[in-house]
Amino acid sequence: MSCVHAGGGDLEDGEVLAAQTGMMYGEYLQLDKVLSAQRLVSAQDNRPVHDEHLFIITHQAYELWFKQIIYELDSVRAKFNSQDLTLDESQSLEILRRMNRIVLILKLLVDQVMILETMTPLDFMDFRNYLSPASGFQSLQFRLLENKLGVRQEHRVKYNQQYSRVFGDDDEAMRAIERSEQEPSLSQLVQQWLERTPGLEVEGFNFWGKYRHAVQQLLREQHETILAETSEAMRRHKLTDLDKKKEVFDSIFDPSVHAALVSRGERRFSHRAMQGAIMITFYRDEPRFSQPHQLLMLLMDIDSLITKWRYNHLIMVQRMIGSAQLGTGGSSGYQYLRSTLSDRYKVFLDLFNLSTFLIPRDFIPPLSRHMKSTLSISQDTGAQNGDDSDPSPDAVSDRSV
């Protein structure tokens, strides 16, 4: 199909488009560079291996998606790290949209492993020797992604801490890694945000005091119920379980115990941030806590999906090279990858463990009239925290403080 050019003569549609826009599809996407970036190393011996092309394409796709995740993550961190310590509703919605985009990309990456699994171990063996010493451990973008999320150096397995050995000759890469370790991570920024959760103030609603009182009453009632048991053996068994439950709750109420758990790597969040996360979880149905609760869910989704990606990668490696061979970059291969599946790599580990501190709905401290009003308004108008004592009937309960 053609059309008549204003100056006379026929031009194809593509030429008209080029004349109108000045840029073609391939030029805009720089496809000449992207599509010519698949260099089969096996071809250097004039024996190109068919599946090496798939291997390259898949890993290049991973790196492109890593780049997009970092792009989204940096923008979210910038919003959290703004001078204005409050996030209005429009900012919160944008953060949720970008975090959800990261989650969807990670889901895609988890499933992408299956495409590599269409390659058999013998197919991989045909070109594996050409890869050494290249290794996934050398993916700078994945290291930056982990650091920006909040994976700390001391939580990594020993082999995974050796950045300088891998990137030591690349000054730019080392500077990027150092910056990512020095800048506030998403985990740090989320904690600072949680620490400002309205209602934690002792002079205001004092959620933590009310919650502690509710837990104490719950444990007392459970203790009385256990004492009514007719079986001595059952009584002892349940009392032992109750003592363990009390010990778990004590670990969250005693700041020194919590700090000790953080120092051992068993917890990540500050004590105040944990308080905010628990409060948001309890009152997630309140309008002002709806978006914060969604964010906490997305943070867990990110951790879960990265763990699933690690697991799928681990299974693929075992399938391709077994459990005994070393990785192409000199790691212990399967054994090293298996070690990265532990909780030490979960950035938002404390959010997964929040269910440990849940109590029945009947024991959740009721919101006072002022606090109910505070959580019912939009975040951009804000509410001033003041004296939250409320003697009104709707705030009185046999379990309120």
CSV table of C-alpha atoms in Angstrom, one decimal:
chain,number,residue,atom,x,y,z
A,1,MET,CA,0.0,0.0,0.0
A,2,SER,CA,1.2,3.5,-0.9
A,3,CYS,CA,0.1,7.1,-0.6
A,4,VAL,CA,0.8,10.2,-2.5
A,5,HIS,CA,3.5,12.5,-1.0
A,6,ALA,CA,2.5,16.2,-0.9
A,7,GLY,CA,5.4,17.0,-3.2
A,8,GLY,CA,4.3,14.4,-5.7
A,9,GLY,CA,5.2,10.7,-6.1
A,10,ASP,CA,4.4,7.6,-4.1
A,11,LEU,CA,5.9,6.7,-0.8
A,12,GLU,CA,5.5,3.4,1.1
A,13,ASP,CA,3.8,3.7,4.6
A,14,GLY,CA,7.1,3.1,6.4
A,15,GLU,CA,8.7,6.0,4.6
A,16,VAL,CA,5.8,8.2,5.4
A,17,LEU,CA,6.1,7.2,9.1
A,18,ALA,CA,9.8,7.9,9.0
A,19,ALA,CA,9.2,11.3,7.5
A,20,GLN,CA,6.6,12.1,10.1
A,21,THR,CA,8.4,10.9,13.2
A,22,GLY,CA,12.0,11.0,12.3
A,23,MET,CA,12.6,7.7,14.1
A,24,MET,CA,11.8,4.1,13.4
A,25,TYR,CA,10.8,1.3,15.8
A,26,GLY,CA,14.2,-0.5,15.6
A,27,GLU,CA,16.1,2.8,15.9
A,28,TYR,CA,14.1,3.9,19.0
A,29,LEU,CA,14.8,0.5,20.7
A,30,GLN,CA,18.4,0.3,19.4
A,31,LEU,CA,17.7,-3.2,18.2
A,32,ASP,CA,20.9,-3.2,16.1
A,33,LYS,CA,22.8,-3.3,19.5
A,34,VAL,CA,20.3,-5.6,21.4
A,35,LEU,CA,19.9,-8.2,18.7
A,36,SER,CA,23.6,-8.4,17.8
A,37,ALA,CA,24.7,-8.9,21.4
A,38,GLN,CA,24.4,-12.7,21.3
A,39,ARG,CA,27.9,-13.9,20.7
A,40,LEU,CA,28.2,-17.7,20.8
A,41,VAL,CA,31.6,-18.5,22.4
A,42,SER,CA,31.2,-22.1,21.2
A,43,ALA,CA,31.3,-20.8,17.6
A,44,GLN,CA,35.0,-19.9,17.9
A,45,ASP,CA,35.9,-23.5,17.2
A,46,ASN,CA,33.5,-23.6,14.3
A,47,ARG,CA,31.2,-25.9,16.3
A,48,PRO,CA,28.4,-23.6,17.5
A,49,VAL,CA,26.2,-25.2,20.1
A,50,HIS,CA,22.5,-24.6,19.4
A,51,ASP,CA,21.4,-24.2,23.1
A,52,GLU,CA,24.1,-21.6,23.9
A,53,HIS,CA,21.9,-19.1,22.1
A,54,LEU,CA,19.0,-19.8,24.5
A,55,PHE,CA,21.4,-19.6,27.5
A,56,ILE,CA,22.6,-16.2,26.5
A,57,ILE,CA,19.2,-14.8,25.6
A,58,THR,CA,17.7,-15.9,28.9
A,59,HIS,CA,20.4,-14.4,31.0
A,60,GLN,CA,20.4,-11.2,29.0
A,61,ALA,CA,16.6,-11.0,29.7
A,62,TYR,CA,17.3,-11.5,33.4
A,63,GLU,CA,19.7,-8.6,33.4
A,64,LEU,CA,17.3,-6.3,31.6
A,65,TRP,CA,14.6,-7.1,34.1
A,66,PHE,CA,17.1,-6.6,37.0
A,67,LYS,CA,17.7,-3.1,35.5
A,68,GLN,CA,14.0,-2.3,35.5
A,69,ILE,CA,13.6,-3.6,39.1
A,70,ILE,CA,16.5,-1.4,40.2
A,71,TYR,CA,14.9,1.6,38.3
A,72,GLU,CA,11.6,1.1,40.2
A,73,LEU,CA,13.3,0.4,43.5
A,74,ASP,CA,15.4,3.6,43.3
A,75,SER,CA,12.3,5.7,42.6
A,76,VAL,CA,10.5,4.1,45.6
A,77,ARG,CA,13.5,4.7,47.9
A,78,ALA,CA,13.6,8.3,46.7
A,79,LYS,CA,10.0,8.8,47.7
A,80,PHE,CA,10.6,7.3,51.2
A,81,ASN,CA,13.8,9.3,51.6
A,82,SER,CA,12.3,12.7,50.8
A,83,GLN,CA,12.7,15.5,53.3
A,84,ASP,CA,8.9,15.4,53.9
A,85,LEU,CA,8.6,12.7,56.5
A,86,THR,CA,4.9,12.1,55.6
A,87,LEU,CA,3.6,10.3,52.5
A,88,ASP,CA,0.4,11.7,51.1
A,89,GLU,CA,-2.2,9.5,49.5
A,90,SER,CA,-1.0,10.1,45.9
A,91,GLN,CA,2.6,9.2,46.9
A,92,SER,CA,1.5,6.0,48.6
A,93,LEU,CA,-0.5,4.9,45.6
A,94,GLU,CA,2.5,5.5,43.3
A,95,ILE,CA,4.7,3.5,45.7
A,96,LEU,CA,2.2,0.7,45.7
A,97,ARG,CA,2.0,0.7,41.9
A,98,ARG,CA,5.7,0.5,41.5
A,99,MET,CA,6.2,-2.1,44.2
A,100,ASN,CA,3.4,-4.2,42.5
A,101,ARG,CA,5.3,-3.8,39.2
A,102,ILE,CA,8.4,-5.2,40.9
A,103,VAL,CA,6.4,-8.1,42.2
A,104,LEU,CA,5.0,-8.9,38.7
A,105,ILE,CA,8.5,-8.8,37.1
A,106,LEU,CA,9.8,-11.2,39.8
A,107,LYS,CA,7.0,-13.6,39.0
A,108,LEU,CA,8.0,-13.5,35.4
A,109,LEU,CA,11.7,-14.2,36.4
A,110,VAL,CA,10.6,-17.2,38.6
A,111,ASP,CA,8.8,-18.7,35.6
A,112,GLN,CA,11.6,-17.9,33.2
A,113,VAL,CA,13.7,-20.6,34.7
A,114,MET,CA,11.4,-23.2,33.1
A,115,ILE,CA,12.5,-22.1,29.7
A,116,LEU,CA,16.2,-22.9,30.5
A,117,GLU,CA,15.1,-26.3,31.7
A,118,THR,CA,14.1,-27.2,28.2
A,119,MET,CA,17.9,-27.6,27.7
A,120,THR,CA,19.2,-31.0,28.7
A,121,PRO,CA,22.3,-31.6,30.9
A,122,LEU,CA,24.1,-33.0,27.8
A,123,ASP,CA,23.2,-29.9,25.8
A,124,PHE,CA,24.6,-27.7,28.6
A,125,MET,CA,27.7,-29.8,28.8
A,126,ASP,CA,28.4,-29.1,25.1
A,127,PHE,CA,29.3,-25.5,25.9
A,128,ARG,CA,29.7,-25.3,29.7
A,129,ASN,CA,33.5,-25.4,29.6
A,130,TYR,CA,33.5,-22.2,27.4
A,131,LEU,CA,31.8,-20.3,30.3
A,132,SER,CA,34.5,-20.5,32.9
A,133,PRO,CA,35.3,-18.4,34.8
A,134,ALA,CA,32.0,-16.5,34.1
A,135,SER,CA,29.4,-17.0,36.8
A,136,GLY,CA,26.0,-15.7,37.9
A,137,PHE,CA,27.9,-14.6,41.1
A,138,GLN,CA,29.4,-11.9,38.8
A,139,SER,CA,26.0,-10.3,38.2
A,140,LEU,CA,26.6,-6.8,39.4
A,141,GLN,CA,23.0,-5.8,39.0
A,142,PHE,CA,21.7,-8.6,41.2
A,143,ARG,CA,24.2,-7.6,44.0
A,144,LEU,CA,23.1,-4.0,43.7
A,145,LEU,CA,19.4,-5.1,43.9
A,146,GLU,CA,20.1,-7.1,47.0
A,147,ASN,CA,21.9,-4.2,48.7
A,148,LYS,CA,19.3,-1.7,47.8
A,149,LEU,CA,16.6,-4.0,49.3
A,150,GLY,CA,18.6,-4.3,52.5
A,151,VAL,CA,20.6,-7.6,52.4
A,152,ARG,CA,23.4,-6.9,54.8
A,153,GLN,CA,27.0,-8.0,54.3
A,154,GLU,CA,27.1,-9.8,57.7
A,155,HIS,CA,24.1,-11.9,56.8
A,156,ARG,CA,25.6,-13.2,53.6
A,157,VAL,CA,27.3,-16.6,53.5
A,158,LYS,CA,31.1,-16.3,53.4
A,159,TYR,CA,31.6,-16.9,49.7
A,160,ASN,CA,28.9,-14.3,48.9
A,161,GLN,CA,30.8,-11.6,50.8
A,162,GLN,CA,33.8,-11.7,48.5
A,163,TYR,CA,33.0,-8.8,46.2
A,164,SER,CA,36.5,-7.5,45.8
A,165,ARG,CA,37.7,-10.9,44.4
A,166,VAL,CA,35.1,-10.7,41.6
A,167,PHE,CA,34.8,-6.9,40.9
A,168,GLY,CA,38.2,-5.7,42.3
A,169,ASP,CA,39.5,-4.9,38.8
A,170,ASP,CA,36.4,-2.9,37.9
A,171,ASP,CA,36.6,0.4,39.8
A,172,GLU,CA,33.2,1.6,38.6
A,173,ALA,CA,31.5,-1.6,39.8
A,174,MET,CA,33.2,-1.4,43.2
A,175,ARG,CA,32.1,2.2,43.6
A,176,ALA,CA,28.5,1.2,42.7
A,177,ILE,CA,28.6,-1.6,45.3
A,178,GLU,CA,30.0,0.7,47.9
A,179,ARG,CA,27.3,3.4,47.2
A,180,SER,CA,24.6,0.7,47.4
A,181,GLU,CA,25.9,-0.3,50.8
A,182,GLN,CA,26.1,3.3,52.1
A,183,GLU,CA,22.8,4.6,50.9
A,184,PRO,CA,19.6,3.9,52.9
A,185,SER,CA,18.2,0.6,51.8
A,186,LEU,CA,14.5,0.0,51.3
A,187,SER,CA,14.5,-1.9,54.6
A,188,GLN,CA,15.9,1.0,56.5
A,189,LEU,CA,13.5,3.5,54.9
A,190,VAL,CA,10.5,1.3,55.6
A,191,GLN,CA,11.6,1.0,59.2
A,192,GLN,CA,11.8,4.7,59.6
A,193,TRP,CA,8.4,5.0,58.1
A,194,LEU,CA,6.9,2.3,60.4
A,195,GLU,CA,8.4,4.1,63.4
A,196,ARG,CA,6.2,7.1,62.7
A,197,THR,CA,3.0,5.0,62.7
A,198,PRO,CA,0.2,7.2,64.3
A,199,GLY,CA,-1.0,5.7,67.6
A,200,LEU,CA,2.3,4.5,69.0
A,201,GLU,CA,2.8,7.6,71.1
A,202,VAL,CA,2.7,6.8,74.8
A,203,GLU,CA,0.9,10.2,75.5
A,204,GLY,CA,-1.6,9.5,72.8
A,205,PHE,CA,-3.4,6.2,72.0
A,206,ASN,CA,-0.5,4.2,73.4
A,207,PHE,CA,-1.1,1.1,71.3
A,208,TRP,CA,1.9,-0.7,72.6
A,209,GLY,CA,0.7,-0.4,76.2
A,210,LYS,CA,-2.8,-1.5,75.3
A,211,TYR,CA,-1.5,-4.4,73.3
A,212,ARG,CA,0.7,-5.6,76.1
A,213,HIS,CA,-2.2,-5.4,78.6
A,214,ALA,CA,-4.4,-7.4,76.1
A,215,VAL,CA,-1.7,-10.1,75.8
A,216,GLN,CA,-1.3,-10.4,79.6
A,217,GLN,CA,-5.1,-10.8,79.9
A,218,LEU,CA,-5.2,-13.4,77.1
A,219,LEU,CA,-2.4,-15.4,78.8
A,220,ARG,CA,-4.2,-15.2,82.2
A,221,GLU,CA,-7.4,-16.5,80.7
A,222,GLN,CA,-5.6,-19.3,78.9
A,223,HIS,CA,-3.8,-20.2,82.2
A,224,GLU,CA,-7.1,-20.4,84.1
A,225,THR,CA,-8.6,-22.6,81.3
A,226,ILE,CA,-5.6,-25.0,81.5
A,227,LEU,CA,-5.9,-25.3,85.3
A,228,ALA,CA,-9.5,-26.5,84.8
A,229,GLU,CA,-8.2,-29.5,82.9
A,230,THR,CA,-8.9,-32.8,84.6
A,231,SER,CA,-5.9,-34.7,83.2
A,232,GLU,CA,-2.7,-33.9,85.0
A,233,ALA,CA,-0.5,-34.9,82.0
A,234,MET,CA,-2.6,-32.7,79.7
A,235,ARG,CA,-2.3,-29.8,82.2
A,236,ARG,CA,1.5,-30.1,82.3
A,237,HIS,CA,1.7,-30.3,78.5
A,238,LYS,CA,-0.4,-27.2,78.0
A,239,LEU,CA,1.3,-25.2,80.7
A,240,THR,CA,4.6,-25.9,79.1
A,241,ASP,CA,3.3,-24.6,75.8
A,242,LEU,CA,1.8,-21.5,77.5
A,243,ASP,CA,5.2,-20.8,79.1
A,244,LYS,CA,6.8,-20.9,75.6
A,245,LYS,CA,4.1,-18.6,74.2
A,246,LYS,CA,4.8,-16.2,77.1
A,247,GLU,CA,8.5,-16.3,76.4
A,248,VAL,CA,7.8,-15.4,72.7
A,249,PHE,CA,5.7,-12.4,73.7
A,250,ASP,CA,8.3,-11.3,76.2
A,251,SER,CA,10.8,-11.2,73.4
A,252,ILE,CA,8.8,-8.5,71.7
A,253,PHE,CA,7.9,-6.6,74.8
A,254,ASP,CA,11.4,-6.4,76.2
A,255,PRO,CA,13.5,-4.1,74.1
A,256,SER,CA,16.8,-5.6,75.3
A,257,VAL,CA,15.7,-9.1,74.3
A,258,HIS,CA,14.6,-7.8,70.9
A,259,ALA,CA,18.0,-6.0,70.5
A,260,ALA,CA,19.8,-9.3,71.3
A,261,LEU,CA,17.8,-11.1,68.6
A,262,VAL,CA,18.7,-8.4,66.1
A,263,SER,CA,22.4,-8.6,66.9
A,264,ARG,CA,22.2,-12.4,66.3
A,265,GLY,CA,20.5,-11.8,62.9
A,266,GLU,CA,17.2,-13.5,64.0
A,267,ARG,CA,15.3,-10.2,63.7
A,268,ARG,CA,15.9,-7.3,61.3
A,269,PHE,CA,13.5,-4.4,62.3
A,270,SER,CA,14.0,-1.9,65.1
A,271,HIS,CA,11.8,-2.4,68.1
A,272,ARG,CA,9.7,0.7,67.2
A,273,ALA,CA,9.3,-0.5,63.6
A,274,MET,CA,8.0,-3.8,64.8
A,275,GLN,CA,5.4,-2.0,66.9
A,276,GLY,CA,4.2,-0.1,63.9
A,277,ALA,CA,4.0,-3.2,61.7
A,278,ILE,CA,2.0,-5.0,64.4
A,279,MET,CA,-0.4,-2.1,64.8
A,280,ILE,CA,-0.9,-1.8,61.0
A,281,THR,CA,-1.6,-5.5,60.8
A,282,PHE,CA,-4.3,-5.3,63.6
A,283,TYR,CA,-6.1,-2.3,62.2
A,284,ARG,CA,-5.5,-2.9,58.5
A,285,ASP,CA,-9.3,-2.4,57.8
A,286,GLU,CA,-9.1,1.3,58.9
A,287,PRO,CA,-8.8,3.6,55.8
A,288,ARG,CA,-5.5,5.1,56.7
A,289,PHE,CA,-3.8,1.7,57.3
A,290,SER,CA,-5.2,0.1,54.2
A,291,GLN,CA,-2.3,1.2,51.9
A,292,PRO,CA,0.4,0.6,54.5
A,293,HIS,CA,-0.9,-2.9,55.0
A,294,GLN,CA,-0.8,-3.5,51.2
A,295,LEU,CA,2.8,-2.3,51.2
A,296,LEU,CA,3.8,-4.8,53.9
A,297,MET,CA,2.2,-7.6,51.9
A,298,LEU,CA,4.1,-6.5,48.8
A,299,LEU,CA,7.4,-6.4,50.7
A,300,MET,CA,6.8,-10.0,51.8
A,301,ASP,CA,5.9,-10.9,48.2
A,302,ILE,CA,9.3,-9.6,47.0
A,303,ASP,CA,11.1,-11.6,49.6
A,304,SER,CA,9.1,-14.7,48.7
A,305,LEU,CA,9.6,-14.4,45.0
A,306,ILE,CA,13.3,-13.9,45.3
A,307,THR,CA,13.5,-17.0,47.5
A,308,LYS,CA,11.4,-18.9,44.9
A,309,TRP,CA,13.7,-17.7,42.1
A,310,ARG,CA,16.8,-18.9,44.1
A,311,TYR,CA,15.1,-22.2,44.7
A,312,ASN,CA,14.2,-22.7,41.0
A,313,HIS,CA,17.7,-21.7,40.0
A,314,LEU,CA,19.1,-24.2,42.6
A,315,ILE,CA,17.0,-27.1,41.2
A,316,MET,CA,18.0,-26.2,37.7
A,317,VAL,CA,21.7,-26.2,38.6
A,318,GLN,CA,21.3,-29.6,40.3
A,319,ARG,CA,19.5,-30.9,37.3
A,320,MET,CA,22.3,-29.6,34.9
A,321,ILE,CA,25.5,-30.3,36.8
A,322,GLY,CA,24.5,-32.4,39.9
A,323,SER,CA,25.4,-31.7,43.5
A,324,ALA,CA,29.1,-32.3,43.5
A,325,GLN,CA,30.6,-30.2,40.7
A,326,LEU,CA,32.0,-26.7,41.2
A,327,GLY,CA,30.3,-23.7,39.7
A,328,THR,CA,31.9,-22.1,36.6
A,329,GLY,CA,33.0,-19.2,38.8
A,330,GLY,CA,34.7,-21.3,41.4
A,331,SER,CA,31.9,-21.5,43.9
A,332,SER,CA,30.8,-24.8,45.3
A,333,GLY,CA,27.9,-24.7,42.8
A,334,TYR,CA,24.8,-26.5,44.2
A,335,GLN,CA,26.0,-26.3,47.8
A,336,TYR,CA,26.6,-22.6,47.6
A,337,LEU,CA,23.3,-21.9,46.0
A,338,ARG,CA,21.5,-24.0,48.6
A,339,SER,CA,23.0,-21.9,51.4
A,340,THR,CA,21.4,-18.8,50.0
A,341,LEU,CA,17.9,-20.2,50.6
A,342,SER,CA,18.1,-19.6,54.4
A,343,ASP,CA,16.3,-16.9,56.3
A,344,ARG,CA,19.5,-14.9,56.4
A,345,TYR,CA,18.7,-13.6,52.9
A,346,LYS,CA,15.2,-12.5,53.8
A,347,VAL,CA,15.2,-8.8,54.1
A,348,PHE,CA,11.7,-8.5,55.6
A,349,LEU,CA,11.9,-11.6,57.8
A,350,ASP,CA,10.1,-9.8,60.6
A,351,LEU,CA,7.0,-9.3,58.5
A,352,PHE,CA,6.8,-13.1,57.9
A,353,ASN,CA,7.0,-13.6,61.7
A,354,LEU,CA,4.3,-11.1,62.6
A,355,SER,CA,1.7,-13.8,62.8
A,356,THR,CA,3.6,-15.1,65.9
A,357,PHE,CA,2.4,-12.0,67.8
A,358,LEU,CA,-1.3,-12.0,66.6
A,359,ILE,CA,-4.0,-12.3,69.2
A,360,PRO,CA,-7.7,-13.1,68.8
A,361,ARG,CA,-9.9,-10.3,67.4
A,362,ASP,CA,-11.8,-10.0,70.7
A,363,PHE,CA,-8.6,-9.1,72.5
A,364,ILE,CA,-7.4,-6.4,70.0
A,365,PRO,CA,-7.5,-3.1,71.8
A,366,PRO,CA,-10.5,-1.1,70.5
A,367,LEU,CA,-9.8,2.2,68.9
A,368,SER,CA,-10.7,5.4,70.9
A,369,ARG,CA,-13.0,7.9,69.2
A,370,HIS,CA,-10.0,10.2,68.4
A,371,MET,CA,-7.9,7.3,67.0
A,372,LYS,CA,-10.8,6.1,64.9
A,373,SER,CA,-11.1,9.6,63.5
A,374,THR,CA,-7.3,9.8,62.9
A,375,LEU,CA,-7.3,6.5,60.9
A,376,SER,CA,-10.4,7.5,58.9
A,377,ILE,CA,-9.0,10.6,57.3
A,378,SER,CA,-6.7,10.7,54.2
A,379,GLN,CA,-3.0,10.8,54.9
A,380,ASP,CA,-2.5,14.2,53.1
A,381,THR,CA,-4.6,16.1,55.7
A,382,GLY,CA,-2.9,14.4,58.6
A,383,ALA,CA,-4.0,14.4,62.2
A,384,GLN,CA,-2.3,16.0,65.2
A,385,ASN,CA,-1.5,13.5,67.9
A,386,GLY,CA,-2.6,14.7,71.2
A,387,ASP,CA,-4.2,13.4,74.3
A,388,ASP,CA,-6.1,10.3,73.1
A,389,SER,CA,-7.9,9.5,76.3
A,390,ASP,CA,-11.6,9.0,75.4
A,391,PRO,CA,-14.2,8.2,78.0
A,392,SER,CA,-17.0,7.8,75.5
A,393,PRO,CA,-19.0,4.6,75.6
A,394,ASP,CA,-17.8,3.4,72.2
A,395,ALA,CA,-14.2,3.4,73.5
A,396,VAL,CA,-14.8,1.5,76.7
A,397,SER,CA,-14.3,-2.3,77.0
A,398,ASP,CA,-13.5,-4.7,79.7
A,399,ARG,CA,-10.2,-5.3,77.8
A,400,SER,CA,-9.3,-1.6,77.3
A,401,VAL,CA,-6.6,0.1,79.4
